[in-house]
């Protein structure tokens, strides 16, 4: 069972980021969401995925990596260095909160947010226990991929032409535990019937499997 959604503000590096935190009563871990370009914490798709993760015993933090003013600038939306720094800021904040600091952490990244998630995970090392990319552009974090230690799952739509190849290239550069799954019949936004449900279920299973204390055996 989850507590009500709680609006949070994450401040640091001269910026204040808005987030929506939902804590599970008995959490197996916390997943921070990194949205893609032009999206926000209000993304219907990511809010759905977050609800499925919570049904699997995970807490969630949906976060705006850009301020309202910054989100108007296209160059900011594709500034992977900036987005990764903001994710690292969120990770630091989570580690300072009484209710979340002991929880294993994971990143769920979409589109450009996936590149930011992988870059931040590479910088934080053992601080991030798992990463999932949905229709992501992990290739945009190319220089960091070999340094990622968090087990990483790449989910790509079967009809997402071009992005499949970019994910395959990025997958080859990852040295961590990794999987790549192509969702049949799905385009980039996973709007086709049943495809987003598959993404959410696979993501939930990945996080639960990878977070300490949940391993089988």
PDB file of C-alpha atoms in Angstrom:
ATOM      1  CA  UNK A   1       0.000   0.000   0.000  1.00  0.00           C
ATOM      2  CA  UNK A   2       1.249   3.491  -0.870  1.00  0.00           C
ATOM      3  CA  UNK A   3       0.967   6.765   0.981  1.00  0.00           C
ATOM      4  CA  UNK A   4      -0.605   9.772  -0.775  1.00  0.00           C
ATOM      5  CA  UNK A   5       1.418  11.679  -3.336  1.00  0.00           C
ATOM      6  CA  UNK A   6       3.577  14.345  -1.744  1.00  0.00           C
ATOM      7  CA  UNK A   7       4.868  17.412  -3.610  1.00  0.00           C
ATOM      8  CA  UNK A   8       8.568  17.967  -2.930  1.00  0.00           C
ATOM      9  CA  UNK A   9      11.082  20.641  -3.859  1.00  0.00           C
ATOM     10  CA  UNK A  10      14.697  19.686  -4.453  1.00  0.00           C
ATOM     11  CA  UNK A  11      17.072  22.605  -4.134  1.00  0.00           C
ATOM     12  CA  UNK A  12      20.745  22.836  -5.015  1.00  0.00           C
ATOM     13  CA  UNK A  13      23.203  24.243  -7.564  1.00  0.00           C
ATOM     14  CA  UNK A  14      21.136  27.433  -7.771  1.00  0.00           C
ATOM     15  CA  UNK A  15      17.940  25.712  -8.865  1.00  0.00           C
ATOM     16  CA  UNK A  16      14.723  24.331  -7.352  1.00  0.00           C
ATOM     17  CA  UNK A  17      13.198  21.266  -8.967  1.00  0.00           C
ATOM     18  CA  UNK A  18       9.610  20.101  -8.456  1.00  0.00           C
ATOM     19  CA  UNK A  19       8.838  16.468  -7.787  1.00  0.00           C
ATOM     20  CA  UNK A  20       5.997  14.142  -6.794  1.00  0.00           C
ATOM     21  CA  UNK A  21       7.013  11.517  -4.238  1.00  0.00           C
ATOM     22  CA  UNK A  22       4.889   8.502  -3.354  1.00  0.00           C
ATOM     23  CA  UNK A  23       6.217   6.264  -0.582  1.00  0.00           C
ATOM     24  CA  UNK A  24       5.194   2.635  -0.361  1.00  0.00           C
ATOM     25  CA  UNK A  25       4.399   1.491   3.200  1.00  0.00           C
ATOM     26  CA  UNK A  26       6.961  -1.322   2.954  1.00  0.00           C
ATOM     27  CA  UNK A  27       9.220  -0.265   0.070  1.00  0.00           C
ATOM     28  CA  UNK A  28      11.672  -2.553  -1.698  1.00  0.00           C
ATOM     29  CA  UNK A  29      13.364   0.532  -3.137  1.00  0.00           C
ATOM     30  CA  UNK A  30      12.779   3.933  -4.747  1.00  0.00           C
ATOM     31  CA  UNK A  31      12.713   4.678  -8.474  1.00  0.00           C
ATOM     32  CA  UNK A  32      13.468   8.201  -9.720  1.00  0.00           C
ATOM     33  CA  UNK A  33      11.932   9.049 -13.105  1.00  0.00           C
ATOM     34  CA  UNK A  34      13.859  11.022 -15.727  1.00  0.00           C
ATOM     35  CA  UNK A  35      11.455  12.266 -18.396  1.00  0.00           C
ATOM     36  CA  UNK A  36      12.256  12.845 -22.021  1.00  0.00           C
ATOM     37  CA  UNK A  37      12.499  16.116 -23.903  1.00  0.00           C
ATOM     38  CA  UNK A  38       9.366  18.220 -23.730  1.00  0.00           C
ATOM     39  CA  UNK A  39       7.811  16.022 -21.028  1.00  0.00           C
ATOM     40  CA  UNK A  40       7.379  16.552 -17.293  1.00  0.00           C
ATOM     41  CA  UNK A  41       6.475  14.812 -14.054  1.00  0.00           C
ATOM     42  CA  UNK A  42       2.863  15.023 -15.260  1.00  0.00           C
ATOM     43  CA  UNK A  43       3.587  12.622 -18.154  1.00  0.00           C
ATOM     44  CA  UNK A  44       0.579  10.294 -18.378  1.00  0.00           C
ATOM     45  CA  UNK A  45       2.763   7.419 -19.558  1.00  0.00           C
ATOM     46  CA  UNK A  46       5.282   7.724 -16.736  1.00  0.00           C
ATOM     47  CA  UNK A  47       2.561   8.229 -14.129  1.00  0.00           C
ATOM     48  CA  UNK A  48       1.052   4.945 -15.300  1.00  0.00           C
ATOM     49  CA  UNK A  49       4.408   3.154 -15.111  1.00  0.00           C
ATOM     50  CA  UNK A  50       4.951   4.597 -11.621  1.00  0.00           C
ATOM     51  CA  UNK A  51       1.584   3.198 -10.484  1.00  0.00           C
ATOM     52  CA  UNK A  52       2.592  -0.282 -11.663  1.00  0.00           C
ATOM     53  CA  UNK A  53       5.952  -0.012  -9.883  1.00  0.00           C
ATOM     54  CA  UNK A  54       4.144   0.887  -6.666  1.00  0.00           C
ATOM     55  CA  UNK A  55       1.896  -2.155  -7.096  1.00  0.00           C
ATOM     56  CA  UNK A  56       5.133  -4.170  -6.984  1.00  0.00           C
ATOM     57  CA  UNK A  57       6.208  -2.594  -3.690  1.00  0.00           C
ATOM     58  CA  UNK A  58       8.338   0.283  -4.956  1.00  0.00           C
ATOM     59  CA  UNK A  59       8.303   3.961  -3.992  1.00  0.00           C
ATOM     60  CA  UNK A  60       8.468   6.493  -6.848  1.00  0.00           C
ATOM     61  CA  UNK A  61       9.724  10.035  -7.416  1.00  0.00           C
ATOM     62  CA  UNK A  62       8.535  11.752 -10.594  1.00  0.00           C
ATOM     63  CA  UNK A  63      10.709  14.776 -11.165  1.00  0.00           C
ATOM     64  CA  UNK A  64      10.967  17.802 -13.435  1.00  0.00           C
ATOM     65  CA  UNK A  65      14.634  18.004 -14.389  1.00  0.00           C
ATOM     66  CA  UNK A  66      14.113  21.509 -15.797  1.00  0.00           C
ATOM     67  CA  UNK A  67      12.373  24.549 -14.344  1.00  0.00           C
ATOM     68  CA  UNK A  68       9.334  25.906 -16.200  1.00  0.00           C
ATOM     69  CA  UNK A  69      11.438  28.649 -17.751  1.00  0.00           C
ATOM     70  CA  UNK A  70      14.188  26.243 -18.819  1.00  0.00           C
ATOM     71  CA  UNK A  71      11.739  23.827 -20.409  1.00  0.00           C
ATOM     72  CA  UNK A  72      10.883  26.503 -22.992  1.00  0.00           C
ATOM     73  CA  UNK A  73      14.427  26.278 -24.356  1.00  0.00           C
ATOM     74  CA  UNK A  74      14.957  23.359 -26.718  1.00  0.00           C
ATOM     75  CA  UNK A  75      18.712  23.335 -26.133  1.00  0.00           C
ATOM     76  CA  UNK A  76      18.137  22.717 -22.420  1.00  0.00           C
ATOM     77  CA  UNK A  77      15.931  19.715 -23.162  1.00  0.00           C
ATOM     78  CA  UNK A  78      18.815  18.072 -25.005  1.00  0.00           C
ATOM     79  CA  UNK A  79      21.567  19.139 -22.603  1.00  0.00           C
ATOM     80  CA  UNK A  80      22.380  15.672 -21.268  1.00  0.00           C
ATOM     81  CA  UNK A  81      25.137  16.984 -18.986  1.00  0.00           C
ATOM     82  CA  UNK A  82      22.665  19.350 -17.316  1.00  0.00           C
ATOM     83  CA  UNK A  83      19.924  16.718 -17.016  1.00  0.00           C
ATOM     84  CA  UNK A  84      22.369  14.204 -15.519  1.00  0.00           C
ATOM     85  CA  UNK A  85      23.558  16.780 -12.984  1.00  0.00           C
ATOM     86  CA  UNK A  86      19.950  17.404 -11.977  1.00  0.00           C
ATOM     87  CA  UNK A  87      19.362  13.667 -11.496  1.00  0.00           C
ATOM     88  CA  UNK A  88      22.484  13.437  -9.337  1.00  0.00           C
ATOM     89  CA  UNK A  89      21.131  16.381  -7.321  1.00  0.00           C
ATOM     90  CA  UNK A  90      17.893  14.421  -6.793  1.00  0.00           C
ATOM     91  CA  UNK A  91      19.839  11.328  -5.718  1.00  0.00           C
ATOM     92  CA  UNK A  92      21.726  13.428  -3.159  1.00  0.00           C
ATOM     93  CA  UNK A  93      18.449  14.856  -1.859  1.00  0.00           C
ATOM     94  CA  UNK A  94      16.899  11.400  -1.503  1.00  0.00           C
ATOM     95  CA  UNK A  95      19.941  10.246   0.473  1.00  0.00           C
ATOM     96  CA  UNK A  96      19.441  13.134   2.919  1.00  0.00           C
ATOM     97  CA  UNK A  97      15.760  12.482   3.689  1.00  0.00           C
ATOM     98  CA  UNK A  98      14.945  10.420   6.767  1.00  0.00           C
ATOM     99  CA  UNK A  99      12.192   8.476   4.995  1.00  0.00           C
ATOM    100  CA  UNK A 100      14.173   7.580   1.863  1.00  0.00           C
ATOM    101  CA  UNK A 101      17.880   7.592   2.667  1.00  0.00           C
ATOM    102  CA  UNK A 102      18.088   3.847   3.392  1.00  0.00           C
ATOM    103  CA  UNK A 103      16.281   2.757   0.219  1.00  0.00           C
ATOM    104  CA  UNK A 104      18.036   1.201  -2.784  1.00  0.00           C
ATOM    105  CA  UNK A 105      17.705   3.594  -5.729  1.00  0.00           C
ATOM    106  CA  UNK A 106      16.970   3.073  -9.410  1.00  0.00           C
ATOM    107  CA  UNK A 107      16.407   5.302 -12.441  1.00  0.00           C
ATOM    108  CA  UNK A 108      13.635   4.988 -15.026  1.00  0.00           C
ATOM    109  CA  UNK A 109      14.516   7.118 -18.047  1.00  0.00           C
ATOM    110  CA  UNK A 110      12.528   7.920 -21.180  1.00  0.00           C
ATOM    111  CA  UNK A 111      13.935   9.328 -24.430  1.00  0.00           C
ATOM    112  CA  UNK A 112      16.700  11.839 -23.552  1.00  0.00           C
ATOM    113  CA  UNK A 113      16.015  11.148 -19.871  1.00  0.00           C
ATOM    114  CA  UNK A 114      17.473   7.662 -20.371  1.00  0.00           C
ATOM    115  CA  UNK A 115      20.810   9.173 -21.419  1.00  0.00           C
ATOM    116  CA  UNK A 116      20.758  11.417 -18.360  1.00  0.00           C
ATOM    117  CA  UNK A 117      19.944   8.416 -16.149  1.00  0.00           C
ATOM    118  CA  UNK A 118      22.854   6.382 -17.500  1.00  0.00           C
ATOM    119  CA  UNK A 119      25.287   9.293 -17.253  1.00  0.00           C
ATOM    120  CA  UNK A 120      24.270  10.013 -13.656  1.00  0.00           C
ATOM    121  CA  UNK A 121      24.440   6.295 -12.817  1.00  0.00           C
ATOM    122  CA  UNK A 122      27.969   6.158 -14.236  1.00  0.00           C
ATOM    123  CA  UNK A 123      29.003   9.060 -12.006  1.00  0.00           C
ATOM    124  CA  UNK A 124      27.301   7.702  -8.870  1.00  0.00           C
ATOM    125  CA  UNK A 125      28.503   4.116  -9.240  1.00  0.00           C
ATOM    126  CA  UNK A 126      27.104   1.949  -6.461  1.00  0.00           C
ATOM    127  CA  UNK A 127      24.638   4.705  -5.496  1.00  0.00           C
ATOM    128  CA  UNK A 128      22.291   3.505  -8.256  1.00  0.00           C
ATOM    129  CA  UNK A 129      21.280  -0.154  -8.187  1.00  0.00           C
ATOM    130  CA  UNK A 130      19.330  -0.450 -11.469  1.00  0.00           C
ATOM    131  CA  UNK A 131      18.418   1.516 -14.605  1.00  0.00           C
ATOM    132  CA  UNK A 132      15.531   1.028 -17.043  1.00  0.00           C
ATOM    133  CA  UNK A 133      15.325   2.895 -20.362  1.00  0.00           C
ATOM    134  CA  UNK A 134      11.950   3.246 -22.170  1.00  0.00           C
ATOM    135  CA  UNK A 135      12.272   4.236 -25.809  1.00  0.00           C
ATOM    136  CA  UNK A 136      15.494   5.849 -24.689  1.00  0.00           C
ATOM    137  CA  UNK A 137      18.453   7.480 -26.360  1.00  0.00           C
ATOM    138  CA  UNK A 138      21.265   5.854 -24.354  1.00  0.00           C
ATOM    139  CA  UNK A 139      23.603   6.638 -27.240  1.00  0.00           C
ATOM    140  CA  UNK A 140      23.550  10.288 -26.115  1.00  0.00           C
ATOM    141  CA  UNK A 141      25.506   9.175 -23.024  1.00  0.00           C
ATOM    142  CA  UNK A 142      28.032   7.300 -25.165  1.00  0.00           C
ATOM    143  CA  UNK A 143      31.129   8.531 -23.312  1.00  0.00           C
ATOM    144  CA  UNK A 144      29.734   7.227 -20.001  1.00  0.00           C
ATOM    145  CA  UNK A 145      28.240   3.870 -20.957  1.00  0.00           C
ATOM    146  CA  UNK A 146      31.343   1.781 -20.264  1.00  0.00           C
ATOM    147  CA  UNK A 147      31.444   3.209 -16.725  1.00  0.00           C
ATOM    148  CA  UNK A 148      27.879   2.242 -15.785  1.00  0.00           C
ATOM    149  CA  UNK A 149      27.843  -0.457 -13.086  1.00  0.00           C
ATOM    150  CA  UNK A 150      24.079  -0.527 -12.384  1.00  0.00           C
ATOM    151  CA  UNK A 151      22.254  -3.428 -14.102  1.00  0.00           C
ATOM    152  CA  UNK A 152      20.542  -1.857 -17.109  1.00  0.00           C
ATOM    153  CA  UNK A 153      17.414  -2.847 -19.062  1.00  0.00           C
ATOM    154  CA  UNK A 154      16.775  -1.230 -22.461  1.00  0.00           C
ATOM    155  CA  UNK A 155      13.151  -1.400 -23.669  1.00  0.00           C
ATOM    156  CA  UNK A 156      12.505  -0.404 -27.283  1.00  0.00           C
ATOM    157  CA  UNK A 157       9.451  -0.496 -29.515  1.00  0.00           C
ATOM    158  CA  UNK A 158       9.597  -2.962 -32.406  1.00  0.00           C
ATOM    159  CA  UNK A 159       8.461  -0.226 -34.814  1.00  0.00           C
ATOM    160  CA  UNK A 160      10.770   2.453 -33.375  1.00  0.00           C
ATOM    161  CA  UNK A 161      12.978   2.506 -36.459  1.00  0.00           C
ATOM    162  CA  UNK A 162      16.384   4.088 -35.946  1.00  0.00           C
ATOM    163  CA  UNK A 163      16.113   4.043 -32.174  1.00  0.00           C
ATOM    164  CA  UNK A 164      16.493   0.246 -32.177  1.00  0.00           C
ATOM    165  CA  UNK A 165      19.870   0.580 -33.882  1.00  0.00           C
ATOM    166  CA  UNK A 166      20.970   3.340 -31.496  1.00  0.00           C
ATOM    167  CA  UNK A 167      20.036   1.146 -28.534  1.00  0.00           C
ATOM    168  CA  UNK A 168      21.926  -1.793 -30.006  1.00  0.00           C
ATOM    169  CA  UNK A 169      25.034   0.393 -30.347  1.00  0.00           C
ATOM    170  CA  UNK A 170      24.687   1.616 -26.763  1.00  0.00           C
ATOM    171  CA  UNK A 171      24.021  -1.914 -25.486  1.00  0.00           C
ATOM    172  CA  UNK A 172      27.324  -3.079 -26.964  1.00  0.00           C
ATOM    173  CA  UNK A 173      29.177  -0.403 -24.969  1.00  0.00           C
ATOM    174  CA  UNK A 174      27.649  -1.331 -21.608  1.00  0.00           C
ATOM    175  CA  UNK A 175      29.882  -3.517 -19.418  1.00  0.00           C
ATOM    176  CA  UNK A 176      27.338  -4.022 -16.618  1.00  0.00           C
ATOM    177  CA  UNK A 177      24.664  -6.697 -16.258  1.00  0.00           C
ATOM    178  CA  UNK A 178      22.323  -5.819 -19.103  1.00  0.00           C
ATOM    179  CA  UNK A 179      19.305  -6.843 -21.161  1.00  0.00           C
ATOM    180  CA  UNK A 180      17.620  -5.367 -24.212  1.00  0.00           C
ATOM    181  CA  UNK A 181      14.005  -6.217 -24.963  1.00  0.00           C
ATOM    182  CA  UNK A 182      12.119  -5.189 -28.092  1.00  0.00           C
ATOM    183  CA  UNK A 183       8.369  -4.796 -27.522  1.00  0.00           C
ATOM    184  CA  UNK A 184       6.575  -6.142 -30.631  1.00  0.00           C
ATOM    185  CA  UNK A 185       4.171  -3.766 -32.352  1.00  0.00           C
ATOM    186  CA  UNK A 186       5.212  -0.692 -30.357  1.00  0.00           C
ATOM    187  CA  UNK A 187       6.254   2.677 -31.725  1.00  0.00           C
ATOM    188  CA  UNK A 188       8.361   5.258 -29.865  1.00  0.00           C
ATOM    189  CA  UNK A 189       5.726   6.336 -27.319  1.00  0.00           C
ATOM    190  CA  UNK A 190       4.280   2.864 -26.700  1.00  0.00           C
ATOM    191  CA  UNK A 191       0.760   4.095 -27.472  1.00  0.00           C
ATOM    192  CA  UNK A 192      -0.371   0.800 -28.988  1.00  0.00           C
ATOM    193  CA  UNK A 193      -2.718  -1.377 -26.947  1.00  0.00           C
ATOM    194  CA  UNK A 194      -0.937  -3.402 -24.282  1.00  0.00           C
ATOM    195  CA  UNK A 195       2.586  -2.177 -25.058  1.00  0.00           C
ATOM    196  CA  UNK A 196       2.987   0.290 -22.200  1.00  0.00           C
ATOM    197  CA  UNK A 197       1.632  -2.375 -19.842  1.00  0.00           C
ATOM    198  CA  UNK A 198       4.455  -4.663 -20.976  1.00  0.00           C
ATOM    199  CA  UNK A 199       7.008  -1.902 -20.370  1.00  0.00           C
ATOM    200  CA  UNK A 200       5.703  -1.239 -16.865  1.00  0.00           C
ATOM    201  CA  UNK A 201       5.665  -4.911 -15.903  1.00  0.00           C
ATOM    202  CA  UNK A 202       9.162  -5.596 -17.247  1.00  0.00           C
ATOM    203  CA  UNK A 203      10.499  -2.481 -15.508  1.00  0.00           C
ATOM    204  CA  UNK A 204       8.917  -3.427 -12.186  1.00  0.00           C
ATOM    205  CA  UNK A 205      10.347  -6.936 -12.366  1.00  0.00           C
ATOM    206  CA  UNK A 206      13.812  -5.553 -13.210  1.00  0.00           C
ATOM    207  CA  UNK A 207      13.910  -3.172 -10.257  1.00  0.00           C
ATOM    208  CA  UNK A 208      12.588  -5.726  -7.778  1.00  0.00           C
ATOM    209  CA  UNK A 209      15.098  -8.310  -9.007  1.00  0.00           C
ATOM    210  CA  UNK A 210      18.077  -5.945  -8.848  1.00  0.00           C
ATOM    211  CA  UNK A 211      17.436  -4.131  -5.588  1.00  0.00           C
ATOM    212  CA  UNK A 212      19.372  -5.553  -2.586  1.00  0.00           C
ATOM    213  CA  UNK A 213      17.287  -7.733  -0.303  1.00  0.00           C
ATOM    214  CA  UNK A 214      15.034  -8.912  -3.126  1.00  0.00           C
ATOM    215  CA  UNK A 215      17.403 -11.303  -4.877  1.00  0.00           C
ATOM    216  CA  UNK A 216      16.332 -14.908  -5.149  1.00  0.00           C
ATOM    217  CA  UNK A 217      18.492 -17.620  -3.687  1.00  0.00           C
TER     218      UNK A 217
END
